[in-house]
Amino acid sequence: MTTPRTFLRRGTALLAAAGLLAGAAGATWWATLTPTAAQAEVGAISVPAAVTESVYACPASPGNSVGAVDLGQTSSATSITVLGAGTRAAYGGQRLEDSTLSTDDAVGGVLTLAPGQDSEASATGLVTTSTASGDLRGLTASACAPASAVSWIVGGSAALGSSSELRLVNPGRTTVTATVTLYGSTGPLTLPSGGQVAVPAGGSASVLLESASSADARVAVSVEADGGMLIPSLATESLDGETPAGTDVLTAGAAPSTDLLVPGVVLADPEKDAGSSDAGSSGGEAHSGAQDGGGVQAAAGPALRIVNPSEAEATVSVTLVGADGEKELPGAQSLVIDPGAVFDVSLEGVAAGTYGIRVTSDQPVAGAARLVRTAGEYPAGSGTLMRDVAWVQAQDAAVVADAALTVPAPGRGQTITSTLVLTNPARQSATVTLAAATGSWSQEVTVPGGKTVSVDLDADTLPQGTGALTLSAPQGSQVRAAAVLTQSVEGDAAGTLIAVVPPVADAAAASARSLQLR
């Protein structure tokens, strides 16, 4: 991530380099007469960064970019908790008088934090929407996220009947040019203006992925910022003919790597989720999914999505890390993904349960998982089931070491339930400490090596009204985590809605930088 501190260090390095070059010519002849001195090995040291302002963007709800007609009633909520003693905060340009903010809307906004003396400026926030019926039936839950110079979001669809709106927020004081690269099932797709988007200072811009050169159901996107940093999110909406097919708001995940882990993959129990396509027999094989006549993959069931942004083929293998340990996903070993292509691996044959998914590859790849909850047939006689979807991105190992997370606070009247899913791909067990942001409660969770555990974040676990949490783990821990949110709705569109919320690395985690002296 490029920050003002990064530019300061680069500027210092350039000045130092200029001085060294100026003296190099005069020193060359002396070096030929003088024996070379032994060089002491110099390693990386941790350098505390200056305490500076922190900025987050809290994504707004989906905006009906799909053009839905039957709009059901939506309930919304925004919850923000400021962390750090003495931190001054403003949201949407309005100063916050307290360390917490709760509203019943989902309009989104920029959260700006100024640190107190000798403290880091950090926060955690969540924006949720719940629509129990209508074309946009679904549950969305998105975390307030910090800015980045390069971001990856895997998920969504640009196929007919779907809309994926990429939103770019520029919290800085100068215009930032974004280069948006869209990947599809057969390779990169062309966007208007070549994917170049000017995002004004303190403003935002959006790109509809369905405006690309091909209507593709399998997409992934990268955003590179020139002249500053941006905060991206992706609002997705889908209709399968007249049938609601889910909504979600995605935030950025891990950058491409040869070893990825996607946490929070909860596949439904058919006894609890009638008609769910998430559950199946444990012996099913992975497959890329049915193809229609135009080569666009049907996107109805749960799946692992992988994008290969490299210029060479990527050979990938998939492992499920569950409560009982690790096992290879049958049919998903040594899969070959073409350069620039997006590939979906079906999870419909995987037994119901809680997993993390590990992806290893000989080329850097990015990934995410799509979770699905299905309901009854709609319209009657159509043969098509309603569904809701949630995307969970691959996650960097360093996030859980010092992170914050907000879930809907359990208590009277709360109909959304939350489960924290933690996966440890390492061989040794690891302990993660969960705590209320207020410091009034904490609990240690031990995650055995090569396994996944879950913690219900309900009234039996959390104190009344507690939704803002911090997570911490020893440095070097490999644990990843995500909160899976579900809600049961009644009426003509009865069923289960689903969303996934990732933890966000605390600002303090970025306050130390490794400086390698050469």
PDB file of C-alpha atoms in Angstrom, residues 49-302:
ATOM      1  CA  ALA A  49       5.712   4.945  11.255  1.00  0.00           C
ATOM      2  CA  ALA A  50       4.537   8.400  12.180  1.00  0.00           C
ATOM      3  CA  VAL A  51       1.034   8.560  13.621  1.00  0.00           C
ATOM      4  CA  THR A  52      -1.179   9.927  10.831  1.00  0.00           C
ATOM      5  CA  GLU A  53      -4.781  10.299   9.735  1.00  0.00           C
ATOM      6  CA  SER A  54      -6.659   7.140   8.764  1.00  0.00           C
ATOM      7  CA  VAL A  55      -9.445   6.975   6.195  1.00  0.00           C
ATOM      8  CA  TYR A  56     -12.061   4.282   5.572  1.00  0.00           C
ATOM      9  CA  ALA A  57     -15.010   4.037   3.190  1.00  0.00           C
ATOM     10  CA  CYS A  58     -18.229   2.364   4.281  1.00  0.00           C
ATOM     11  CA  PRO A  59     -19.937   0.978   1.140  1.00  0.00           C
ATOM     12  CA  ALA A  60     -23.488   1.934   0.264  1.00  0.00           C
ATOM     13  CA  SER A  61     -26.233  -0.592  -0.398  1.00  0.00           C
ATOM     14  CA  PRO A  62     -26.915  -1.940  -3.905  1.00  0.00           C
ATOM     15  CA  GLY A  63     -28.533   0.767  -6.021  1.00  0.00           C
ATOM     16  CA  ASN A  64     -30.807  -1.279  -8.323  1.00  0.00           C
ATOM     17  CA  SER A  65     -28.443  -1.024 -11.264  1.00  0.00           C
ATOM     18  CA  VAL A  66     -30.069  -4.223 -12.588  1.00  0.00           C
ATOM     19  CA  GLY A  67     -33.310  -2.289 -13.159  1.00  0.00           C
ATOM     20  CA  ALA A  68     -35.563  -4.335 -10.882  1.00  0.00           C
ATOM     21  CA  VAL A  69     -39.273  -3.473 -10.847  1.00  0.00           C
ATOM     22  CA  ASP A  70     -40.638  -5.315  -7.808  1.00  0.00           C
ATOM     23  CA  LEU A  71     -38.781  -3.641  -4.951  1.00  0.00           C
ATOM     24  CA  GLY A  72     -39.505  -5.139  -1.549  1.00  0.00           C
ATOM     25  CA  GLN A  73     -39.133  -3.304   1.730  1.00  0.00           C
ATOM     26  CA  THR A  74     -35.514  -2.976   2.868  1.00  0.00           C
ATOM     27  CA  SER A  75     -34.236  -2.509   6.402  1.00  0.00           C
ATOM     28  CA  SER A  76     -30.778  -0.951   6.688  1.00  0.00           C
ATOM     29  CA  ALA A  77     -28.212  -0.218   9.361  1.00  0.00           C
ATOM     30  CA  THR A  78     -24.800   1.397   9.680  1.00  0.00           C
ATOM     31  CA  SER A  79     -22.659   0.816  12.759  1.00  0.00           C
ATOM     32  CA  ILE A  80     -19.281   2.467  13.393  1.00  0.00           C
ATOM     33  CA  THR A  81     -16.978   2.163  16.399  1.00  0.00           C
ATOM     34  CA  VAL A  82     -13.901   4.365  16.739  1.00  0.00           C
ATOM     35  CA  LEU A  83     -10.849   2.692  18.275  1.00  0.00           C
ATOM     36  CA  GLY A  84      -7.930   4.396  20.000  1.00  0.00           C
ATOM     37  CA  ALA A  85      -7.941   6.809  22.916  1.00  0.00           C
ATOM     38  CA  GLY A  86      -8.498  10.419  21.929  1.00  0.00           C
ATOM     39  CA  THR A  87      -9.222   9.634  18.276  1.00  0.00           C
ATOM     40  CA  ARG A  88     -11.266  12.336  16.540  1.00  0.00           C
ATOM     41  CA  ALA A  89     -13.622  11.106  13.845  1.00  0.00           C
ATOM     42  CA  ALA A  90     -15.884  12.429  11.107  1.00  0.00           C
ATOM     43  CA  TYR A  91     -18.302  10.420   8.976  1.00  0.00           C
ATOM     44  CA  GLY A  92     -19.849  11.801   5.828  1.00  0.00           C
ATOM     45  CA  GLY A  93     -18.263  15.147   6.649  1.00  0.00           C
ATOM     46  CA  GLN A  94     -19.961  15.346  10.053  1.00  0.00           C
ATOM     47  CA  ARG A  95     -17.908  15.189  13.221  1.00  0.00           C
ATOM     48  CA  LEU A  96     -18.731  12.296  15.553  1.00  0.00           C
ATOM     49  CA  GLU A  97     -19.212  13.421  19.127  1.00  0.00           C
ATOM     50  CA  ASP A  98     -19.091   9.861  20.485  1.00  0.00           C
ATOM     51  CA  SER A  99     -16.916   6.841  19.750  1.00  0.00           C
ATOM     52  CA  THR A 100     -19.891   4.968  18.287  1.00  0.00           C
ATOM     53  CA  LEU A 101     -22.431   5.719  15.584  1.00  0.00           C
ATOM     54  CA  SER A 102     -25.570   3.751  14.727  1.00  0.00           C
ATOM     55  CA  THR A 103     -28.003   4.756  11.995  1.00  0.00           C
ATOM     56  CA  ASP A 104     -30.864   3.053  10.184  1.00  0.00           C
ATOM     57  CA  ASP A 105     -29.614   3.779   6.667  1.00  0.00           C
ATOM     58  CA  ALA A 106     -27.070   2.350   4.235  1.00  0.00           C
ATOM     59  CA  VAL A 107     -26.081   5.385   2.181  1.00  0.00           C
ATOM     60  CA  GLY A 108     -22.369   4.815   2.791  1.00  0.00           C
ATOM     61  CA  GLY A 109     -19.728   7.442   3.424  1.00  0.00           C
ATOM     62  CA  VAL A 110     -16.114   8.250   4.163  1.00  0.00           C
ATOM     63  CA  LEU A 111     -14.877   7.859   7.730  1.00  0.00           C
ATOM     64  CA  THR A 112     -11.917  10.092   8.602  1.00  0.00           C
ATOM     65  CA  LEU A 113      -9.921   9.567  11.793  1.00  0.00           C
ATOM     66  CA  ALA A 114      -7.334  11.799  13.435  1.00  0.00           C
ATOM     67  CA  PRO A 115      -5.299  10.071  16.168  1.00  0.00           C
ATOM     68  CA  GLY A 116      -4.973  11.186  19.742  1.00  0.00           C
ATOM     69  CA  GLN A 117      -1.588  11.678  21.358  1.00  0.00           C
ATOM     70  CA  ASP A 118       0.609   8.573  21.064  1.00  0.00           C
ATOM     71  CA  SER A 119      -2.240   6.477  19.664  1.00  0.00           C
ATOM     72  CA  GLU A 120      -3.214   5.086  16.277  1.00  0.00           C
ATOM     73  CA  ALA A 121      -6.386   6.177  14.524  1.00  0.00           C
ATOM     74  CA  SER A 122      -8.477   3.120  13.742  1.00  0.00           C
ATOM     75  CA  ALA A 123     -12.108   2.038  13.532  1.00  0.00           C
ATOM     76  CA  THR A 124     -14.443  -0.777  12.627  1.00  0.00           C
ATOM     77  CA  GLY A 125     -17.739  -0.435  10.841  1.00  0.00           C
ATOM     78  CA  LEU A 126     -20.474  -2.378   9.079  1.00  0.00           C
ATOM     79  CA  VAL A 127     -23.242  -1.507   6.623  1.00  0.00           C
ATOM     80  CA  THR A 128     -26.121  -3.995   6.295  1.00  0.00           C
ATOM     81  CA  THR A 129     -29.292  -4.244   4.248  1.00  0.00           C
ATOM     82  CA  SER A 130     -32.002  -6.875   4.423  1.00  0.00           C
ATOM     83  CA  THR A 131     -34.734  -7.278   1.822  1.00  0.00           C
ATOM     84  CA  ALA A 132     -37.110 -10.149   2.552  1.00  0.00           C
ATOM     85  CA  SER A 133     -38.990 -10.140  -0.760  1.00  0.00           C
ATOM     86  CA  GLY A 134     -39.035  -8.609  -4.213  1.00  0.00           C
ATOM     87  CA  ASP A 135     -36.528  -8.691  -7.050  1.00  0.00           C
ATOM     88  CA  LEU A 136     -33.645  -7.575  -4.819  1.00  0.00           C
ATOM     89  CA  ARG A 137     -34.362 -10.121  -2.073  1.00  0.00           C
ATOM     90  CA  GLY A 138     -31.165 -10.682  -0.109  1.00  0.00           C
ATOM     91  CA  LEU A 139     -28.892  -9.799   2.783  1.00  0.00           C
ATOM     92  CA  THR A 140     -25.813  -7.621   2.309  1.00  0.00           C
ATOM     93  CA  ALA A 141     -23.154  -6.844   4.903  1.00  0.00           C
ATOM     94  CA  SER A 142     -20.008  -4.933   4.044  1.00  0.00           C
ATOM     95  CA  ALA A 143     -17.162  -3.768   6.254  1.00  0.00           C
ATOM     96  CA  CYS A 144     -15.769  -0.241   6.201  1.00  0.00           C
ATOM     97  CA  ALA A 145     -12.418  -0.611   4.439  1.00  0.00           C
ATOM     98  CA  PRO A 146      -9.188   1.415   4.107  1.00  0.00           C
ATOM     99  CA  ALA A 147      -7.647   2.727   0.902  1.00  0.00           C
ATOM    100  CA  SER A 148      -5.142   0.868  -1.243  1.00  0.00           C
ATOM    101  CA  ALA A 149      -3.022   1.473  -4.324  1.00  0.00           C
ATOM    102  CA  VAL A 150      -3.837  -1.956  -5.803  1.00  0.00           C
ATOM    103  CA  SER A 151      -6.995  -3.953  -5.049  1.00  0.00           C
ATOM    104  CA  TRP A 152      -8.499  -7.266  -6.138  1.00  0.00           C
ATOM    105  CA  ILE A 153     -12.166  -8.291  -6.010  1.00  0.00           C
ATOM    106  CA  VAL A 154     -13.138 -11.752  -7.227  1.00  0.00           C
ATOM    107  CA  GLY A 155     -16.856 -12.314  -7.785  1.00  0.00           C
ATOM    108  CA  GLY A 156     -19.998 -10.983  -9.368  1.00  0.00           C
ATOM    109  CA  SER A 157     -21.363 -11.444 -12.864  1.00  0.00           C
ATOM    110  CA  ALA A 158     -21.603  -9.464 -16.084  1.00  0.00           C
ATOM    111  CA  ALA A 159     -24.122 -11.843 -17.652  1.00  0.00           C
ATOM    112  CA  LEU A 160     -27.632 -11.017 -18.827  1.00  0.00           C
ATOM    113  CA  GLY A 161     -29.902 -10.535 -15.806  1.00  0.00           C
ATOM    114  CA  SER A 162     -27.050  -9.488 -13.526  1.00  0.00           C
ATOM    115  CA  SER A 163     -25.423  -6.201 -12.635  1.00  0.00           C
ATOM    116  CA  SER A 164     -22.066  -5.645 -10.958  1.00  0.00           C
ATOM    117  CA  GLU A 165     -21.337  -2.019 -10.136  1.00  0.00           C
ATOM    118  CA  LEU A 166     -17.706  -1.308  -9.281  1.00  0.00           C
ATOM    119  CA  ARG A 167     -17.564   1.736  -7.024  1.00  0.00           C
ATOM    120  CA  LEU A 168     -14.352   3.682  -6.513  1.00  0.00           C
ATOM    121  CA  VAL A 169     -13.976   6.149  -3.632  1.00  0.00           C
ATOM    122  CA  ASN A 170     -11.101   8.633  -3.573  1.00  0.00           C
ATOM    123  CA  PRO A 171     -10.553   9.953  -0.031  1.00  0.00           C
ATOM    124  CA  GLY A 172      -7.556  12.048  -1.081  1.00  0.00           C
ATOM    125  CA  ARG A 173      -7.066  15.673  -2.089  1.00  0.00           C
ATOM    126  CA  THR A 174      -6.041  15.076  -5.710  1.00  0.00           C
ATOM    127  CA  THR A 175      -7.657  13.319  -8.655  1.00  0.00           C
ATOM    128  CA  VAL A 176      -6.696   9.658  -8.933  1.00  0.00           C
ATOM    129  CA  THR A 177      -6.700   7.716 -12.189  1.00  0.00           C
ATOM    130  CA  ALA A 178      -7.836   4.121 -11.818  1.00  0.00           C
ATOM    131  CA  THR A 179      -6.879   1.369 -14.215  1.00  0.00           C
ATOM    132  CA  VAL A 180      -9.626  -1.238 -14.007  1.00  0.00           C
ATOM    133  CA  THR A 181      -8.797  -4.659 -15.448  1.00  0.00           C
ATOM    134  CA  LEU A 182     -11.702  -7.050 -15.884  1.00  0.00           C
ATOM    135  CA  TYR A 183     -11.044 -10.771 -16.274  1.00  0.00           C
ATOM    136  CA  GLY A 184     -13.569 -13.197 -17.750  1.00  0.00           C
ATOM    137  CA  SER A 185     -13.974 -16.898 -18.430  1.00  0.00           C
ATOM    138  CA  THR A 186     -11.718 -16.865 -21.495  1.00  0.00           C
ATOM    139  CA  GLY A 187      -9.409 -13.972 -20.662  1.00  0.00           C
ATOM    140  CA  PRO A 188      -9.403 -10.199 -20.097  1.00  0.00           C
ATOM    141  CA  LEU A 189     -12.511  -8.289 -21.168  1.00  0.00           C
ATOM    142  CA  THR A 190     -12.542  -4.806 -22.686  1.00  0.00           C
ATOM    143  CA  LEU A 191     -14.160  -1.988 -20.703  1.00  0.00           C
ATOM    144  CA  PRO A 192     -15.163   1.446 -22.027  1.00  0.00           C
ATOM    145  CA  SER A 193     -12.227   3.897 -22.180  1.00  0.00           C
ATOM    146  CA  GLY A 194      -9.866   0.975 -21.790  1.00  0.00           C
ATOM    147  CA  GLY A 195     -10.751   0.708 -18.116  1.00  0.00           C
ATOM    148  CA  GLN A 196      -9.312   4.164 -17.333  1.00  0.00           C
ATOM    149  CA  VAL A 197     -11.422   6.026 -14.766  1.00  0.00           C
ATOM    150  CA  ALA A 198     -10.708   9.473 -13.294  1.00  0.00           C
ATOM    151  CA  VAL A 199     -11.900   9.645  -9.683  1.00  0.00           C
ATOM    152  CA  PRO A 200     -12.128  13.238  -8.404  1.00  0.00           C
ATOM    153  CA  ALA A 201     -10.571  14.348  -5.130  1.00  0.00           C
ATOM    154  CA  GLY A 202     -12.888  13.550  -2.254  1.00  0.00           C
ATOM    155  CA  GLY A 203     -15.347  11.988  -4.688  1.00  0.00           C
ATOM    156  CA  SER A 204     -16.313   8.719  -6.305  1.00  0.00           C
ATOM    157  CA  ALA A 205     -16.886   7.064  -9.664  1.00  0.00           C
ATOM    158  CA  SER A 206     -18.462   3.817 -10.797  1.00  0.00           C
ATOM    159  CA  VAL A 207     -18.132   1.289 -13.603  1.00  0.00           C
ATOM    160  CA  LEU A 208     -20.790  -1.240 -14.618  1.00  0.00           C
ATOM    161  CA  LEU A 209     -18.978  -4.476 -15.385  1.00  0.00           C
ATOM    162  CA  GLU A 210     -21.790  -5.524 -17.723  1.00  0.00           C
ATOM    163  CA  SER A 211     -20.641  -2.691 -20.016  1.00  0.00           C
ATOM    164  CA  ALA A 212     -17.688  -4.916 -20.955  1.00  0.00           C
ATOM    165  CA  SER A 213     -17.117  -6.423 -24.376  1.00  0.00           C
ATOM    166  CA  SER A 214     -18.718  -9.737 -23.381  1.00  0.00           C
ATOM    167  CA  ALA A 215     -21.627 -10.794 -21.168  1.00  0.00           C
ATOM    168  CA  ASP A 216     -19.713 -13.133 -18.881  1.00  0.00           C
ATOM    169  CA  ALA A 217     -20.978 -14.812 -15.715  1.00  0.00           C
ATOM    170  CA  ARG A 218     -17.451 -15.437 -14.412  1.00  0.00           C
ATOM    171  CA  VAL A 219     -15.603 -12.216 -13.638  1.00  0.00           C
ATOM    172  CA  ALA A 220     -12.898 -10.823 -11.385  1.00  0.00           C
ATOM    173  CA  VAL A 221     -11.487  -7.317 -11.267  1.00  0.00           C
ATOM    174  CA  SER A 222      -8.299  -5.521 -10.291  1.00  0.00           C
ATOM    175  CA  VAL A 223      -7.956  -1.790  -9.614  1.00  0.00           C
ATOM    176  CA  GLU A 224      -4.645   0.078  -9.807  1.00  0.00           C
ATOM    177  CA  ALA A 225      -4.564   3.670  -8.566  1.00  0.00           C
ATOM    178  CA  ASP A 226      -2.234   6.278 -10.067  1.00  0.00           C
ATOM    179  CA  GLY A 227      -1.775   9.530  -8.138  1.00  0.00           C
ATOM    180  CA  GLY A 228      -3.145   8.337  -4.819  1.00  0.00           C
ATOM    181  CA  MET A 229      -5.176   5.519  -3.321  1.00  0.00           C
ATOM    182  CA  LEU A 230      -8.728   4.283  -3.756  1.00  0.00           C
ATOM    183  CA  ILE A 231     -11.300   2.260  -1.828  1.00  0.00           C
ATOM    184  CA  PRO A 232     -13.223  -0.094  -4.139  1.00  0.00           C
ATOM    185  CA  SER A 233     -16.386  -2.102  -3.570  1.00  0.00           C
ATOM    186  CA  LEU A 234     -18.548  -4.184  -5.885  1.00  0.00           C
ATOM    187  CA  ALA A 235     -22.354  -4.145  -5.564  1.00  0.00           C
ATOM    188  CA  THR A 236     -23.957  -7.168  -7.234  1.00  0.00           C
ATOM    189  CA  GLU A 237     -27.600  -7.875  -8.099  1.00  0.00           C
ATOM    190  CA  SER A 238     -29.048 -10.785 -10.055  1.00  0.00           C
ATOM    191  CA  LEU A 239     -32.368 -11.941 -11.468  1.00  0.00           C
ATOM    192  CA  ASP A 240     -32.927 -15.362 -13.019  1.00  0.00           C
ATOM    193  CA  GLY A 241     -35.765 -14.334 -15.303  1.00  0.00           C
ATOM    194  CA  GLU A 242     -38.393 -13.209 -12.796  1.00  0.00           C
ATOM    195  CA  THR A 243     -36.746 -15.035  -9.895  1.00  0.00           C
ATOM    196  CA  PRO A 244     -34.647 -13.178  -7.289  1.00  0.00           C
ATOM    197  CA  ALA A 245     -31.079 -14.510  -7.495  1.00  0.00           C
ATOM    198  CA  GLY A 246     -29.344 -12.589  -4.728  1.00  0.00           C
ATOM    199  CA  THR A 247     -27.518  -9.391  -3.860  1.00  0.00           C
ATOM    200  CA  ASP A 248     -24.166  -8.691  -2.239  1.00  0.00           C
ATOM    201  CA  VAL A 249     -21.591  -5.943  -1.654  1.00  0.00           C
ATOM    202  CA  LEU A 250     -17.987  -7.119  -1.967  1.00  0.00           C
ATOM    203  CA  THR A 251     -14.823  -5.465  -0.693  1.00  0.00           C
ATOM    204  CA  ALA A 252     -11.238  -6.211  -1.708  1.00  0.00           C
ATOM    205  CA  GLY A 253      -9.414  -9.396  -0.767  1.00  0.00           C
ATOM    206  CA  ALA A 254      -5.905 -10.806  -0.981  1.00  0.00           C
ATOM    207  CA  ALA A 255      -3.618 -10.058  -3.906  1.00  0.00           C
ATOM    208  CA  PRO A 256      -2.671 -12.923  -6.245  1.00  0.00           C
ATOM    209  CA  SER A 257      -0.422 -15.512  -4.626  1.00  0.00           C
ATOM    210  CA  THR A 258       0.771 -19.069  -5.158  1.00  0.00           C
ATOM    211  CA  ASP A 259      -0.809 -20.054  -1.824  1.00  0.00           C
ATOM    212  CA  LEU A 260      -4.287 -18.689  -1.060  1.00  0.00           C
ATOM    213  CA  LEU A 261      -6.787 -19.369   1.687  1.00  0.00           C
ATOM    214  CA  VAL A 262     -10.478 -18.475   1.553  1.00  0.00           C
ATOM    215  CA  PRO A 263     -12.061 -18.551   5.047  1.00  0.00           C
ATOM    216  CA  GLY A 264     -15.693 -18.643   6.113  1.00  0.00           C
ATOM    217  CA  VAL A 265     -16.981 -21.223   3.636  1.00  0.00           C
ATOM    218  CA  VAL A 266     -20.132 -22.536   5.331  1.00  0.00           C
ATOM    219  CA  LEU A 267     -22.027 -25.005   3.163  1.00  0.00           C
ATOM    220  CA  ALA A 268     -25.625 -25.532   4.190  1.00  0.00           C
ATOM    221  CA  ASP A 269     -27.221 -28.504   5.896  1.00  0.00           C
ATOM    222  CA  PRO A 270     -30.147 -29.596   3.702  1.00  0.00           C
ATOM    223  CA  GLU A 271     -32.231 -30.281   6.814  1.00  0.00           C
ATOM    224  CA  LYS A 272     -31.935 -26.621   7.816  1.00  0.00           C
ATOM    225  CA  ASP A 273     -31.930 -25.010   4.385  1.00  0.00           C
ATOM    226  CA  ALA A 274     -34.731 -26.554   2.362  1.00  0.00           C
ATOM    227  CA  GLY A 275     -33.828 -26.923  -1.271  1.00  0.00           C
ATOM    228  CA  SER A 276     -30.298 -25.634  -0.687  1.00  0.00           C
ATOM    229  CA  SER A 277     -27.845 -26.302  -3.464  1.00  0.00           C
ATOM    230  CA  ASP A 278     -24.952 -25.900  -1.051  1.00  0.00           C
ATOM    231  CA  ALA A 279     -25.180 -29.389   0.372  1.00  0.00           C
ATOM    232  CA  GLY A 280     -24.432 -32.679  -1.245  1.00  0.00           C
ATOM    233  CA  SER A 281     -22.690 -35.955  -0.780  1.00  0.00           C
ATOM    234  CA  SER A 282     -19.127 -35.993   0.396  1.00  0.00           C
ATOM    235  CA  GLY A 283     -17.940 -37.902  -2.642  1.00  0.00           C
ATOM    236  CA  GLY A 284     -18.923 -35.482  -5.395  1.00  0.00           C
ATOM    237  CA  GLU A 285     -16.293 -34.246  -7.815  1.00  0.00           C
ATOM    238  CA  ALA A 286     -15.540 -30.632  -8.615  1.00  0.00           C
ATOM    239  CA  HIS A 287     -16.439 -29.411 -12.086  1.00  0.00           C
ATOM    240  CA  SER A 288     -16.500 -26.123 -13.920  1.00  0.00           C
ATOM    241  CA  GLY A 289     -20.276 -26.015 -14.226  1.00  0.00           C
ATOM    242  CA  ALA A 290     -22.753 -26.233 -17.053  1.00  0.00           C
ATOM    243  CA  GLN A 291     -22.131 -24.130 -20.121  1.00  0.00           C
ATOM    244  CA  ASP A 292     -24.852 -22.522 -22.207  1.00  0.00           C
ATOM    245  CA  GLY A 293     -24.687 -22.201 -25.953  1.00  0.00           C
ATOM    246  CA  GLY A 294     -22.681 -18.989 -25.713  1.00  0.00           C
ATOM    247  CA  GLY A 295     -20.018 -20.457 -23.471  1.00  0.00           C
ATOM    248  CA  VAL A 296     -21.232 -18.582 -20.383  1.00  0.00           C
ATOM    249  CA  GLN A 297     -21.246 -20.676 -17.236  1.00  0.00           C
ATOM    250  CA  ALA A 298     -24.408 -21.053 -15.219  1.00  0.00           C
ATOM    251  CA  ALA A 299     -23.841 -19.553 -11.777  1.00  0.00           C
ATOM    252  CA  ALA A 300     -26.460 -21.057  -9.503  1.00  0.00           C
ATOM    253  CA  GLY A 301     -24.604 -23.152  -6.937  1.00  0.00           C
ATOM    254  CA  PRO A 302     -21.742 -22.650  -4.501  1.00  0.00           C
TER     255      PRO A 302
END
